mmCIF file of C-alpha atoms in Angstrom:
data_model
loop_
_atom_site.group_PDB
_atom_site.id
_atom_site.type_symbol
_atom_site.label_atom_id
_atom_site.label_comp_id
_atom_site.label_asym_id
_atom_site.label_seq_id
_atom_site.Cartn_x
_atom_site.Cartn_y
_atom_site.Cartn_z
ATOM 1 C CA UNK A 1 10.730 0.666 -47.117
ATOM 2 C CA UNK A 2 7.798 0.490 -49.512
ATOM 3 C CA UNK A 3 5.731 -2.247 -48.429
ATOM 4 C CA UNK A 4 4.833 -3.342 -51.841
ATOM 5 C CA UNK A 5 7.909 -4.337 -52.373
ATOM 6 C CA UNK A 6 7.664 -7.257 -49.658
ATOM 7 C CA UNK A 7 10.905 -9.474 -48.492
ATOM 8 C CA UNK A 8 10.267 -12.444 -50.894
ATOM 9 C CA UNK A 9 12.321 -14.724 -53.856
ATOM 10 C CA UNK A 10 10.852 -13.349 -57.632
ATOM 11 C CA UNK A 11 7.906 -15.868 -57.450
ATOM 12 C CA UNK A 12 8.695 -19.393 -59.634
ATOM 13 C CA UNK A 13 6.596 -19.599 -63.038
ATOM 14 C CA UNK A 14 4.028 -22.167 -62.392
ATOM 15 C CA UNK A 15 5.651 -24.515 -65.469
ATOM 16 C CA UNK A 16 8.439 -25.290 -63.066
ATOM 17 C CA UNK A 17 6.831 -25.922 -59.643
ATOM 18 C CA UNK A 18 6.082 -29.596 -59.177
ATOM 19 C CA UNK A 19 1.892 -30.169 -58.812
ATOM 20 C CA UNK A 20 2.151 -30.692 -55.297
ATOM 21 C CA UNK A 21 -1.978 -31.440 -55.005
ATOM 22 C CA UNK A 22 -1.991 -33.865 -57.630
ATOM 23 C CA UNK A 23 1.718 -34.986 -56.669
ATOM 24 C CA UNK A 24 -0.430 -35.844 -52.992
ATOM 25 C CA UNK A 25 -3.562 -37.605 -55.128
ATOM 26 C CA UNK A 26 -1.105 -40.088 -56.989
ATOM 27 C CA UNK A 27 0.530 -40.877 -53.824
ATOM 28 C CA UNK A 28 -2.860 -41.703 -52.553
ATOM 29 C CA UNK A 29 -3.265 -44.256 -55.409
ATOM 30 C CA UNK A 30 0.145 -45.736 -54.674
ATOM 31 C CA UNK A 31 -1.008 -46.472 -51.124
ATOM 32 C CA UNK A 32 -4.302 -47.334 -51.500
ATOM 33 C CA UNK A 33 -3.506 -49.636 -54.802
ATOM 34 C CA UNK A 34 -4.396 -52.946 -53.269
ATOM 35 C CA UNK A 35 -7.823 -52.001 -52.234
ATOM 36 C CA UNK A 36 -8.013 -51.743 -56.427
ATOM 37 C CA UNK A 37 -7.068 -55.390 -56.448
ATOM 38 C CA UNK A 38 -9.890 -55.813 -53.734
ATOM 39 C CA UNK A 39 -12.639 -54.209 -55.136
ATOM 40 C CA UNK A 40 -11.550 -55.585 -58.717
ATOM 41 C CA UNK A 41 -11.352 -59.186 -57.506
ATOM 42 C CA UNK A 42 -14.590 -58.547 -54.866
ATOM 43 C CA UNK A 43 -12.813 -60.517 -52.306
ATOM 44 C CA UNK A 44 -9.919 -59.542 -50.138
ATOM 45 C CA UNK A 45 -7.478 -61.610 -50.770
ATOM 46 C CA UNK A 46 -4.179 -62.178 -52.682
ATOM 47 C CA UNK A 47 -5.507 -64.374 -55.638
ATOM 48 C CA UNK A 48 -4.820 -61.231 -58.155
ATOM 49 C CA UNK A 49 -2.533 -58.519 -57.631
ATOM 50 C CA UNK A 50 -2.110 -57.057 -60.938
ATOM 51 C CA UNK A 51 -4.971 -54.733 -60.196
ATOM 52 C CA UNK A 52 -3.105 -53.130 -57.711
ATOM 53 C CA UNK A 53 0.322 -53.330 -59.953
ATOM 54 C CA UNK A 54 -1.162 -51.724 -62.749
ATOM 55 C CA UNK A 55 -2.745 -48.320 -60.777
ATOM 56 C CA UNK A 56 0.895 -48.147 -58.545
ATOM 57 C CA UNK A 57 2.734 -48.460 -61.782
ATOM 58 C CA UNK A 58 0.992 -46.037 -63.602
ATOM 59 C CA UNK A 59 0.889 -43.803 -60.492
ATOM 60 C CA UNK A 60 4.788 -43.617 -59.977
ATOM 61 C CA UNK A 61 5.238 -43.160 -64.418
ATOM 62 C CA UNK A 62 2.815 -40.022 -63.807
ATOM 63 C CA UNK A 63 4.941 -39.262 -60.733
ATOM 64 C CA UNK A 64 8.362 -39.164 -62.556
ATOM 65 C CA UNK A 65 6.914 -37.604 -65.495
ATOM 66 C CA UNK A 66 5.486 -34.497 -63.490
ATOM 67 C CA UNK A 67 9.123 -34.355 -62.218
ATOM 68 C CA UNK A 68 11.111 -34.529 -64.732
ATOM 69 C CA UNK A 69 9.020 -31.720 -66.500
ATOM 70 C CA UNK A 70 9.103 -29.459 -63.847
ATOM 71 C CA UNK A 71 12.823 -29.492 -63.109
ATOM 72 C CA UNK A 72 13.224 -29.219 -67.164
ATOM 73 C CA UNK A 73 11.432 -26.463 -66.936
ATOM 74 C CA UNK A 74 13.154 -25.368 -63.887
ATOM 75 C CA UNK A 75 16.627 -25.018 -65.705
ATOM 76 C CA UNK A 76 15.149 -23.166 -68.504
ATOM 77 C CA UNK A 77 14.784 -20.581 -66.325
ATOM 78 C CA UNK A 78 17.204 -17.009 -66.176
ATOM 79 C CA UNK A 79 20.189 -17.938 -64.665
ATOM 80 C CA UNK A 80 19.817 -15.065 -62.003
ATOM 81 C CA UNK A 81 16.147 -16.453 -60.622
ATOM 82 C CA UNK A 82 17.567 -19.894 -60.207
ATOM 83 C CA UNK A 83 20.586 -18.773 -58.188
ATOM 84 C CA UNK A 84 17.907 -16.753 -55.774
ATOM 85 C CA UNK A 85 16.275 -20.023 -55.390
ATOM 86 C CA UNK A 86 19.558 -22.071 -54.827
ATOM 87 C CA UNK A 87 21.908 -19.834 -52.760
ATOM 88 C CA UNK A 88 19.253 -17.148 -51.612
ATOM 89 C CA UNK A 89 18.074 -13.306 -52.608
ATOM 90 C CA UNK A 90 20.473 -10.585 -51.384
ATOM 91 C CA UNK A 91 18.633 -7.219 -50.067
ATOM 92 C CA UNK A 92 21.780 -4.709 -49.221
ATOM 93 C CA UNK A 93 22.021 -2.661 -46.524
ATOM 94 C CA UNK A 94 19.577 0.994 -46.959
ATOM 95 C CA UNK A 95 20.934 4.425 -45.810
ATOM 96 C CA UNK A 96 21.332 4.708 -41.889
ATOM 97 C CA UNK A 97 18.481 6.305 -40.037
ATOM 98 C CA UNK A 98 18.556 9.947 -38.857
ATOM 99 C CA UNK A 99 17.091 8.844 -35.236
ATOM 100 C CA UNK A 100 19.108 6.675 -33.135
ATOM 101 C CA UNK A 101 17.782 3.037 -33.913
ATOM 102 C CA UNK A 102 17.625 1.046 -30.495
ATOM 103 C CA UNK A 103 14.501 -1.476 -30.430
ATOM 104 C CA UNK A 104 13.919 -4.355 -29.139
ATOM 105 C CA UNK A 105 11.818 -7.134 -31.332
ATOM 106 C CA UNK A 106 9.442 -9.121 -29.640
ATOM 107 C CA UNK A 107 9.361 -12.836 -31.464
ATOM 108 C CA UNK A 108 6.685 -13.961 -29.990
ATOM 109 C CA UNK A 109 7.766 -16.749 -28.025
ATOM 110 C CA UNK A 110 8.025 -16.400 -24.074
ATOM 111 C CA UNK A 111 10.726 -14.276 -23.333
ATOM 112 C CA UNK A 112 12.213 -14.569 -26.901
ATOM 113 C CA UNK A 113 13.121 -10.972 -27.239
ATOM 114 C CA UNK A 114 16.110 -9.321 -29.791
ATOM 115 C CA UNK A 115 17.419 -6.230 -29.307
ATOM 116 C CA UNK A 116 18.656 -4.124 -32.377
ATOM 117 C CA UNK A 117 21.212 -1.094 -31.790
ATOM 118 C CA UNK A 118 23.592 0.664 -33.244
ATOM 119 C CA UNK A 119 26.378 -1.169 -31.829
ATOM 120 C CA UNK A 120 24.773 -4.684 -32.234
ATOM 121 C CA UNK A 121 22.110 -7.107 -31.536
ATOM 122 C CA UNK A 122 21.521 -8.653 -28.384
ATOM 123 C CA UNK A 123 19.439 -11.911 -27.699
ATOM 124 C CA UNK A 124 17.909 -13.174 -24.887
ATOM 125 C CA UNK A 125 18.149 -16.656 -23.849
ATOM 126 C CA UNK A 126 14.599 -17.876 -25.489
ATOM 127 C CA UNK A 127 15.050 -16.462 -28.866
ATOM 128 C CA UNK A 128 18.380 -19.285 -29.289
ATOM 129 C CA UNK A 129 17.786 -22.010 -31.370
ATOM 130 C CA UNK A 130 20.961 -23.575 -32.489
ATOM 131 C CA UNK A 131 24.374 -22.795 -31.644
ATOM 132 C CA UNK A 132 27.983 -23.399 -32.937
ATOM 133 C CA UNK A 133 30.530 -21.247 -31.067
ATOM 134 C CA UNK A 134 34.093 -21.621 -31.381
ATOM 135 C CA UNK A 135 35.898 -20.977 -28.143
ATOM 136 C CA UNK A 136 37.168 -17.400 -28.859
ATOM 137 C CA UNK A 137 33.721 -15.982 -29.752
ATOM 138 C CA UNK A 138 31.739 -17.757 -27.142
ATOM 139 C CA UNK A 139 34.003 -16.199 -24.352
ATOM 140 C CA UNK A 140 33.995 -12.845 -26.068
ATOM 141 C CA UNK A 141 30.070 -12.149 -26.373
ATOM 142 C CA UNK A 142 28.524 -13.892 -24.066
ATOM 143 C CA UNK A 143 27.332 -11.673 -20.821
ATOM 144 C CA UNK A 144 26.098 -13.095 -17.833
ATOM 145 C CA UNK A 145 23.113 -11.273 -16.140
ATOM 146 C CA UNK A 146 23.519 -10.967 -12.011
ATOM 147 C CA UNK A 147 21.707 -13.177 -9.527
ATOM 148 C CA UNK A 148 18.278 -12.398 -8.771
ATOM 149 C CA UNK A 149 16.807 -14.132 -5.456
ATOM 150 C CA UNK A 150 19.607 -16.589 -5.614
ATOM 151 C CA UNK A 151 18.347 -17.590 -9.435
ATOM 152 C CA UNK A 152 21.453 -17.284 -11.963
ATOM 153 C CA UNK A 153 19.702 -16.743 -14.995
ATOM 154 C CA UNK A 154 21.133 -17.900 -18.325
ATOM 155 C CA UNK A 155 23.532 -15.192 -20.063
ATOM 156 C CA UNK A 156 22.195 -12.975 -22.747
ATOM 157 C CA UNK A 157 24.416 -13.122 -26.354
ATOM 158 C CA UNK A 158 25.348 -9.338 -27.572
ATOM 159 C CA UNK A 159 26.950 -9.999 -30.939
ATOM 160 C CA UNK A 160 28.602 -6.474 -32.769
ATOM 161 C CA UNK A 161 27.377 -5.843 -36.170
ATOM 162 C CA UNK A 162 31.340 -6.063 -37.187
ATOM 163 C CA UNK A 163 31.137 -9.715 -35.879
ATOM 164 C CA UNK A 164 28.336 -10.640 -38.035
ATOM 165 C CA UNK A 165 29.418 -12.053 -41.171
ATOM 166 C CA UNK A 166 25.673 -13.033 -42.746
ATOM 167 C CA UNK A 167 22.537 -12.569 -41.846
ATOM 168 C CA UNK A 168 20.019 -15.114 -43.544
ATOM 169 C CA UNK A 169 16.476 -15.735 -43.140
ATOM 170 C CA UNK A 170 15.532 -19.720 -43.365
ATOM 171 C CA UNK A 171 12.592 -21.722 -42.877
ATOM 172 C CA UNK A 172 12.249 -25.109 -40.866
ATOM 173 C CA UNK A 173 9.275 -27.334 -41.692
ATOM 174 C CA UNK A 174 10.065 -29.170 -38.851
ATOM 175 C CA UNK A 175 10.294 -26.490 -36.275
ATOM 176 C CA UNK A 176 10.568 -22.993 -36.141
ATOM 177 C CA UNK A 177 11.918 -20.344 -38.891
ATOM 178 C CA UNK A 178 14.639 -18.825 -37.678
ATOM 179 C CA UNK A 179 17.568 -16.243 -39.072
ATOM 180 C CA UNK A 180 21.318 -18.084 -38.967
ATOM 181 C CA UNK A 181 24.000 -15.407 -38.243
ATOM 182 C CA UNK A 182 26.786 -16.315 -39.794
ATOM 183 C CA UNK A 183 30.041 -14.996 -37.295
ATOM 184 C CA UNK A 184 32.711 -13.610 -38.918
ATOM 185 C CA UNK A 185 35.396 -15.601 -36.707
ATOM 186 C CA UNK A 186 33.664 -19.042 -37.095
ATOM 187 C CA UNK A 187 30.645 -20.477 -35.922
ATOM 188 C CA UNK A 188 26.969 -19.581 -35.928
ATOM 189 C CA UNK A 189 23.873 -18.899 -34.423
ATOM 190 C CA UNK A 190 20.381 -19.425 -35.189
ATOM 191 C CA UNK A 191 17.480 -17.726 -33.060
ATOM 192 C CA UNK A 192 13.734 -17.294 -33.741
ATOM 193 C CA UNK A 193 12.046 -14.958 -36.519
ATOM 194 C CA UNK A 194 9.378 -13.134 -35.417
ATOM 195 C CA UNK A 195 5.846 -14.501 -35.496
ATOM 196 C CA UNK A 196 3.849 -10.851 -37.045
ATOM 197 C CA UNK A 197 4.913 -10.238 -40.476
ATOM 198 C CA UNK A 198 5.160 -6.643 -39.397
ATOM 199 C CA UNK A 199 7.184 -7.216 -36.747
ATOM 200 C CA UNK A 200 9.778 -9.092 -39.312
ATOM 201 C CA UNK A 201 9.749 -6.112 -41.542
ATOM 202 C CA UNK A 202 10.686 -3.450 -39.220
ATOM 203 C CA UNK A 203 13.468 -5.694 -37.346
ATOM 204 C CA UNK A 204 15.168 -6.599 -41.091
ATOM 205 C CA UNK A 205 14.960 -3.033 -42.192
ATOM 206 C CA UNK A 206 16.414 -2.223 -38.674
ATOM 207 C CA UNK A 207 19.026 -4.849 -39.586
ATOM 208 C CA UNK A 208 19.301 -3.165 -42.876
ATOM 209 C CA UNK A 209 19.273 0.575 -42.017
ATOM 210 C CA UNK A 210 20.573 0.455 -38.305
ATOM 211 C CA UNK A 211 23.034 -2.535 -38.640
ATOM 212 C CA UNK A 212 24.323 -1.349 -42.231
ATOM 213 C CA UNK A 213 24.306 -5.286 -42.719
ATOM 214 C CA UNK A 214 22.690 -7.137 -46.072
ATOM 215 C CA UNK A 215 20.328 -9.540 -45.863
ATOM 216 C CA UNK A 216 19.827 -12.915 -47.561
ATOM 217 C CA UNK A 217 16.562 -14.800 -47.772
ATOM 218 C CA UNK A 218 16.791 -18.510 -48.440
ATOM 219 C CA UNK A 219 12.477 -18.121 -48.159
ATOM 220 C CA UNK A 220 9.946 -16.015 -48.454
ATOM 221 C CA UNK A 221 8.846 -13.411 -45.440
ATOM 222 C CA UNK A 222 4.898 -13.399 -45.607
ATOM 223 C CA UNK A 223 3.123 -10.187 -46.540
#
């Protein structure tokens, strides 16, 4: 894959992205309105509030204003760029490799590890984040490693690219990114995304190329 051409949503023009820094600034002003009243007053105390009413009110206006322009501007947009930005950007599958593609990703995590073949992928126990298996599918991937030293060690999940329904790449600003596999008989599962940029290119164009499966990307893969 040329690497110019990086994983990554056509970039939003900046007339409808919402002014985060001065979104944050206003904000500011909202919570810090009665020390207005206090410094306008010279006294802390309640005798006069309308200090503090006036720079909260005029705060939030400026608030909904920057809003409502940047969503206005949002829907002016092509049709296509606002569906990659509401249901995702589709990359199809690429032609299969000549060489036989079995590698295993590291993701950077302790033992997170996902293997890509030409079968399927396989994923160790630390690369799971989220889960939703119905009944037939848990009992039909799931293999269990043997006992070592009288440790039973958790089962590894091999999954068969004809089992996979979607592959997506998300983001989680409250833990970590991850890729949801979407199973073609119900259910899902969600396990890590690499932490080197590199390393995420090479395992989606494996996924690509290898797996013969599309991708969709609900965010944007750094360069």
């Amino acid at each position: 894959m040329d690497r110019s051409q990086y994983y990554g949503r056509t970039p939003l023009p900046k007339s409808a992205k919402f002014p985060l820094a001065l979104a944050g600034l206003l904000w500011m002003a909202v919570i810090f309105s009665p020390f207005v009243a206090f410094t306008v007053n010279g006294v802390v105390d309640d005798s006069n509030w309308m200090p503090a009413y006036v720079t909260a009110g005029l705060s939030l206006l400026l608030l909904a204003l920057l809003h409502g322009r940047a969503v206005a501007n949002y829907f002016r947009l092509p049709k296509a760029l606002r569906d990659e930005y509401q249901f995702g950007k589709l990359y199809p599958a690429t032609p299969r490799p000549s060489s036989r593609g079995d590698r295993a990703f590291d993701l950077g995590s302790k033992r997170a590890v996902v293997r890509v073949s030409e079968d399927g992928v396989q994923v160790s126990p630390a690369a799971f984040l989220r889960t939703d298996f119905r009944s037939a599918i848990e009992g039909t991937h799931l293999k269990h490693t043997s006992a070592l030293g009288g440790q039973q060690y958790k089962p590894h999940l091999f999954v068969a690219w004809r089992d996979i329904k979607k592959w997506e790449v998300r983001d989680d600003s409250d833990g970590p990114d991850y890729y949801r596999l979407i199973l073609a008989k119900g259910g899902y599962i969600c396990i890590r995304r690499p932490s080197r940029a590199q390393d995420e290119y090479e395992l989606l164009d494996a996924v690509r190329g290898v797996g013969q499966m599309a991708v969709r990307l609900l965010c944007d893969v750094p360069r």
